Coordinates of C-alpha atoms in Angstrom, one line a residue:
M3 CA 32.6 -13.6 16.8
S4 CA 35.2 -14.5 14.2
K5 CA 38.5 -12.7 13.9
E6 CA 38.7 -9.3 12.3
L7 CA 41.5 -7.2 10.9
V8 CA 41.8 -3.5 11.6
F9 CA 43.9 -1.1 9.5
G10 CA 44.4 2.5 8.6
H11 CA 44.8 3.9 5.0
K12 CA 47.4 3.1 2.4
N13 CA 50.8 4.9 2.7
P14 CA 50.2 4.9 6.4
D15 CA 51.3 7.8 8.7
T16 CA 51.7 7.7 12.4
D17 CA 48.0 8.0 13.2
A18 CA 47.0 5.3 10.7
I19 CA 49.5 2.8 12.2
S20 CA 48.8 3.8 15.8
C21 CA 45.0 3.8 15.6
A22 CA 45.1 0.2 14.3
I23 CA 47.2 -0.9 17.3
E24 CA 45.2 1.2 19.8
Y25 CA 41.8 -0.2 18.5
A26 CA 43.0 -3.8 18.4
Y27 CA 44.1 -3.6 22.0
L28 CA 40.8 -2.0 23.1
A29 CA 38.7 -4.5 21.1
N30 CA 40.6 -7.5 22.5
K31 CA 40.1 -6.1 26.0
L32 CA 36.4 -6.0 25.4
G33 CA 36.3 -9.6 24.3
D34 CA 36.7 -9.4 20.5
E35 CA 39.4 -11.0 18.4
V36 CA 41.0 -8.3 16.4
E37 CA 44.5 -8.0 14.8
A38 CA 46.1 -4.7 13.8
V39 CA 47.7 -4.8 10.3
A40 CA 49.0 -2.1 8.0
L41 CA 48.5 -1.3 4.3
G42 CA 52.1 -0.2 3.8
K43 CA 55.5 0.2 5.4
T44 CA 56.0 2.5 8.3
N45 CA 57.7 5.9 7.7
N46 CA 60.6 7.4 9.6
E47 CA 58.5 9.3 12.0
T48 CA 56.4 6.3 12.8
N49 CA 59.5 4.2 13.3
F50 CA 60.8 6.7 15.7
V51 CA 57.6 6.5 17.7
L52 CA 57.4 2.7 17.7
N53 CA 61.0 2.4 18.8
R54 CA 60.5 5.0 21.5
F55 CA 57.6 3.1 23.0
N56 CA 58.9 -0.4 22.2
V57 CA 55.9 -1.3 20.0
K58 CA 56.2 -3.8 17.1
A59 CA 55.1 -2.5 13.7
P60 CA 52.0 -4.3 12.4
R61 CA 52.5 -6.8 9.5
V62 CA 51.7 -5.5 6.0
I63 CA 48.8 -6.9 3.9
T64 CA 47.5 -6.0 0.5
K65 CA 44.3 -8.1 0.7
A66 CA 42.0 -9.0 3.6
K67 CA 39.7 -11.7 2.2
P68 CA 42.2 -14.6 2.3
E69 CA 42.3 -14.2 6.1
V70 CA 39.0 -12.8 7.3
D71 CA 35.4 -12.0 6.2
S72 CA 35.1 -8.7 8.1
V73 CA 37.3 -5.7 8.8
V74 CA 37.5 -2.4 10.8
L75 CA 38.6 0.8 9.2
V76 CA 40.5 3.5 11.2
D77 CA 41.7 6.9 10.1
H78 CA 40.0 6.6 6.7
N79 CA 36.7 5.5 5.0
E80 CA 37.2 6.0 1.3
A81 CA 37.6 2.7 -0.7
I82 CA 40.3 4.3 -2.9
Q83 CA 42.5 4.7 0.2
S84 CA 41.8 1.2 1.6
V85 CA 42.7 -2.4 1.2
D86 CA 42.6 -3.6 -2.4
D87 CA 39.8 -6.2 -1.9
L88 CA 37.6 -4.0 0.4
A89 CA 34.5 -4.9 -1.7
D90 CA 35.0 -8.6 -0.9
V91 CA 34.8 -8.2 2.9
T92 CA 32.3 -6.7 5.3
V93 CA 33.2 -3.5 7.1
T94 CA 31.8 -3.8 10.6
S95 CA 33.2 -0.6 12.0
V96 CA 34.7 2.7 10.9
I97 CA 36.5 5.2 13.2
D98 CA 37.5 8.3 11.4
H99 CA 37.9 12.1 11.4
H100 CA 37.9 12.8 7.6
K101 CA 35.1 13.7 5.2
I102 CA 32.7 10.8 4.6
N103 CA 32.7 9.1 1.3
F104 CA 31.4 5.7 2.4
T105 CA 28.5 3.4 1.5
S106 CA 27.4 0.1 3.0
A107 CA 24.7 -2.4 2.2
Q108 CA 24.1 -3.1 5.8
P109 CA 24.2 -1.4 9.2
L110 CA 27.5 -0.9 10.9
F111 CA 29.2 1.0 13.7
Y112 CA 30.4 4.3 12.4
R113 CA 32.0 6.9 14.5
A114 CA 33.3 10.1 12.9
E115 CA 34.2 13.3 14.7
P116 CA 35.4 16.6 13.2
I117 CA 38.6 16.7 15.3
G118 CA 42.3 16.8 14.7
C119 CA 43.3 13.2 15.1
C120 CA 41.7 9.8 14.9
S121 CA 43.6 8.6 17.9
T122 CA 41.8 11.2 19.9
I123 CA 38.5 9.4 19.2
I124 CA 40.0 6.1 20.3
Y125 CA 41.4 7.7 23.4
K126 CA 37.8 8.7 24.3
M127 CA 36.6 5.2 23.5
Y128 CA 39.0 3.8 26.1
L129 CA 37.7 6.3 28.7
E130 CA 34.0 5.5 27.8
N131 CA 34.7 1.8 28.2
N132 CA 36.7 2.2 31.4
V133 CA 39.7 0.4 29.9
E134 CA 43.1 1.4 31.4
I135 CA 45.5 2.8 28.8
P136 CA 49.0 1.2 29.0
S137 CA 51.9 3.6 28.8
N138 CA 53.0 2.4 25.4
I139 CA 49.5 2.9 23.9
A140 CA 49.4 6.3 25.5
G141 CA 52.7 7.1 23.8
L142 CA 51.2 6.1 20.5
M143 CA 48.1 8.2 21.0
L144 CA 50.2 11.2 22.1
S145 CA 52.5 10.9 19.1
S146 CA 49.6 10.6 16.7
I147 CA 48.0 13.8 18.0
I148 CA 51.3 15.6 17.8
S149 CA 51.8 14.4 14.3
D150 CA 48.4 15.1 13.0
T151 CA 48.1 18.6 14.6
L152 CA 51.8 19.6 14.3
L153 CA 52.1 20.0 18.0
L154 CA 48.6 21.4 18.4
K155 CA 49.3 24.2 15.9
S156 CA 47.1 22.9 13.0
P157 CA 43.7 24.5 12.5
T158 CA 42.3 21.0 12.8
T159 CA 43.2 21.0 16.5
T160 CA 40.3 21.0 18.9
D161 CA 39.9 21.2 22.7
D162 CA 39.7 17.4 22.7
E163 CA 43.4 17.3 21.6
R164 CA 44.4 20.0 23.9
K165 CA 43.0 18.1 26.9
A166 CA 44.2 14.7 25.7
V167 CA 47.9 15.6 25.1
P168 CA 48.9 16.4 28.7
A169 CA 46.9 13.5 30.1
L170 CA 48.5 11.1 27.7
A171 CA 52.0 12.5 28.2
K172 CA 51.6 11.8 31.9
I173 CA 50.6 8.2 31.3
A174 CA 53.4 7.7 28.7
G175 CA 56.0 9.1 31.0
I176 CA 56.8 12.1 28.8
D177 CA 57.7 15.1 31.0
D178 CA 57.9 17.7 28.3
Y179 CA 55.6 16.8 25.4
E180 CA 56.6 19.9 23.4
A181 CA 60.3 18.9 23.4
Y182 CA 59.4 15.3 22.6
G183 CA 57.1 16.5 19.8
I184 CA 59.8 18.6 18.1
E185 CA 62.2 15.6 18.4
M186 CA 59.6 13.4 16.8
L187 CA 58.6 15.7 14.0
K188 CA 62.3 16.3 13.1
A189 CA 62.9 12.5 13.0
G190 CA 60.2 12.4 10.3
S191 CA 61.3 15.5 8.4
D192 CA 64.8 14.5 7.1
V193 CA 64.2 14.2 3.3
N194 CA 67.9 14.1 2.2
D195 CA 68.1 10.3 2.2
R196 CA 64.6 9.7 0.8
S197 CA 63.9 8.9 -2.8
A198 CA 61.7 11.2 -4.9
T199 CA 59.1 8.5 -5.0
D200 CA 59.1 8.2 -1.2
I201 CA 58.8 12.0 -0.8
L202 CA 55.9 12.1 -3.1
E203 CA 54.1 8.9 -2.1
G204 CA 55.2 8.4 1.5
D205 CA 52.1 10.3 2.7
A206 CA 49.8 10.5 -0.3
K207 CA 46.1 10.1 -0.7
S208 CA 43.9 9.9 -3.8
F209 CA 40.7 11.9 -4.2
E210 CA 38.0 12.0 -6.9
M211 CA 37.3 15.6 -7.7
G212 CA 35.1 16.8 -10.5
G213 CA 35.6 13.5 -12.3
E214 CA 39.4 13.7 -12.0
T215 CA 41.7 11.5 -9.9
V216 CA 43.7 13.9 -7.8
R217 CA 46.8 12.7 -5.9
I218 CA 47.8 14.8 -2.9
G219 CA 51.1 14.0 -1.2
Q220 CA 52.4 15.8 1.9
V221 CA 56.0 15.9 3.2
N222 CA 57.2 17.6 6.4
A223 CA 60.6 19.3 6.6
V224 CA 62.5 21.7 8.8
D225 CA 63.8 23.5 5.7
L226 CA 61.8 23.5 2.5
N227 CA 64.9 24.1 0.5
D228 CA 65.8 20.5 1.2
V229 CA 62.7 19.5 -0.7
F230 CA 62.8 22.0 -3.6
K231 CA 66.5 21.7 -4.4
R232 CA 65.2 18.4 -5.9
Q233 CA 62.3 20.0 -7.8
S234 CA 63.4 18.7 -11.2
E235 CA 63.7 15.1 -9.9
L236 CA 60.4 15.4 -8.2
E237 CA 58.6 16.7 -11.3
T238 CA 60.1 13.8 -13.4
T239 CA 58.9 11.3 -10.8
M240 CA 55.4 13.0 -10.6
T241 CA 55.1 12.7 -14.4
D242 CA 56.0 9.0 -14.3
L243 CA 53.6 8.3 -11.4
M244 CA 50.7 10.1 -13.2
A245 CA 51.3 7.9 -16.3
S246 CA 51.6 4.6 -14.4
K247 CA 48.9 5.2 -11.8
S248 CA 46.4 7.1 -14.0
Y249 CA 46.4 10.2 -11.8
D250 CA 45.1 13.3 -13.6
L251 CA 46.7 15.8 -11.2
F252 CA 49.5 15.5 -8.7
L253 CA 50.1 17.8 -5.8
L254 CA 52.9 17.8 -3.2
L255 CA 52.3 19.9 -0.1
A256 CA 55.7 20.6 1.5
T257 CA 55.2 21.8 5.1
N258 CA 57.7 23.5 7.3
V259 CA 57.0 21.9 10.7
L260 CA 58.8 24.8 12.6
T261 CA 57.0 27.7 10.9
S262 CA 53.7 26.0 10.0
D263 CA 53.8 27.3 6.4
S264 CA 53.7 25.3 3.2
E265 CA 54.6 25.4 -0.5
L266 CA 52.7 23.5 -3.1
L267 CA 54.2 21.8 -6.1
A268 CA 51.7 20.6 -8.8
L269 CA 51.7 19.1 -12.2
G270 CA 48.9 17.8 -14.5
K271 CA 45.4 18.6 -15.6
G272 CA 43.7 21.3 -13.6
T273 CA 46.4 23.5 -12.2
D274 CA 44.2 26.4 -13.1
V275 CA 41.6 25.1 -10.7
I276 CA 44.2 25.0 -7.9
E277 CA 44.9 28.7 -8.6
K278 CA 41.2 29.4 -8.4
A279 CA 40.9 27.4 -5.1
F280 CA 43.6 29.4 -3.4
N281 CA 43.4 32.7 -5.3
T282 CA 47.1 32.5 -6.0
K283 CA 49.1 32.0 -9.1
F284 CA 51.7 29.3 -9.7
D285 CA 55.3 30.3 -10.4
N286 CA 57.5 27.5 -11.8
H287 CA 54.8 25.0 -10.8
R288 CA 55.1 26.2 -7.2
M289 CA 52.7 28.1 -5.0
S290 CA 53.3 29.6 -1.6
L291 CA 50.6 28.8 1.0
P292 CA 51.4 30.7 4.3
G293 CA 49.7 29.2 7.4
V294 CA 48.5 26.1 5.5
V295 CA 49.5 22.8 7.2
S296 CA 46.4 20.6 6.9
R297 CA 45.6 18.6 3.8
K298 CA 42.3 17.5 5.3
K299 CA 41.0 21.0 6.3
Q300 CA 42.9 23.5 4.3
V301 CA 43.6 21.8 0.9
V302 CA 41.0 19.2 0.1
P303 CA 37.9 21.3 0.9
P304 CA 38.8 24.3 -1.3
L305 CA 40.0 22.1 -4.1
T306 CA 36.8 20.0 -4.0
K307 CA 34.7 23.1 -4.1
A308 CA 36.7 24.6 -7.0
F309 CA 36.5 21.3 -9.0
D310 CA 32.8 21.0 -8.4

């Protein structure tokens, strides 16, 4: 079998980066030749994790075809979120936990589970194949689950995550995973030194809804005032990004990692649809969303329904 590349989505978060590394290690142990790569630079939270467990960040690519003929997708399946030349390569496997918007001209391995974190799926694949999990890989898996589920507080959290976290913490040598998780989340939540573009685009995904291109970014913070004291700057940058990237609507979900509440900032075509989706009115382009922390489960589904 020829070499394959495995990667998560563009604007990678901790799970996207970690899943690629975890999958590549597993695949190589099982006899395949797979290299983990990334579709963007690692963020502050991911850098904290990689440094903590002494793991090198994958190299960044924009195209796959110059190197390989086939690829593996982890933590995403939509072409709009994937490598630029996805149509020029064969996708042989997809491991994901998001809604499915994927087509293929030929059979492939596709594993999707409605759970909180893609790393949870790969953790189970290690167990199913009787492959021992190294401590640094366990650390990546643990960190990804904590990140994606906000320390198991997100409504996306399942019993699979609740069982995996203590088991992975033990392998990774983390005595108190809650203390580690808070430290990790705080490391990724300091927005003071980040540019407006990085805040908006650092963890952003595009979706097609009702014929519109909707860009949804998410930023974590320990104090939402740190985000919204820069509202004017953020709105100017949002407007510029919509013009340059042809987004019809731009949303930024600012989430307090300590209280598990969010506030939404939105500009563009269709803000009335957002009000319909959440049965809440905007005030100065902002909307309070108590208890909302998951873009995947609490934002995208009601928006998709409202646009349709």
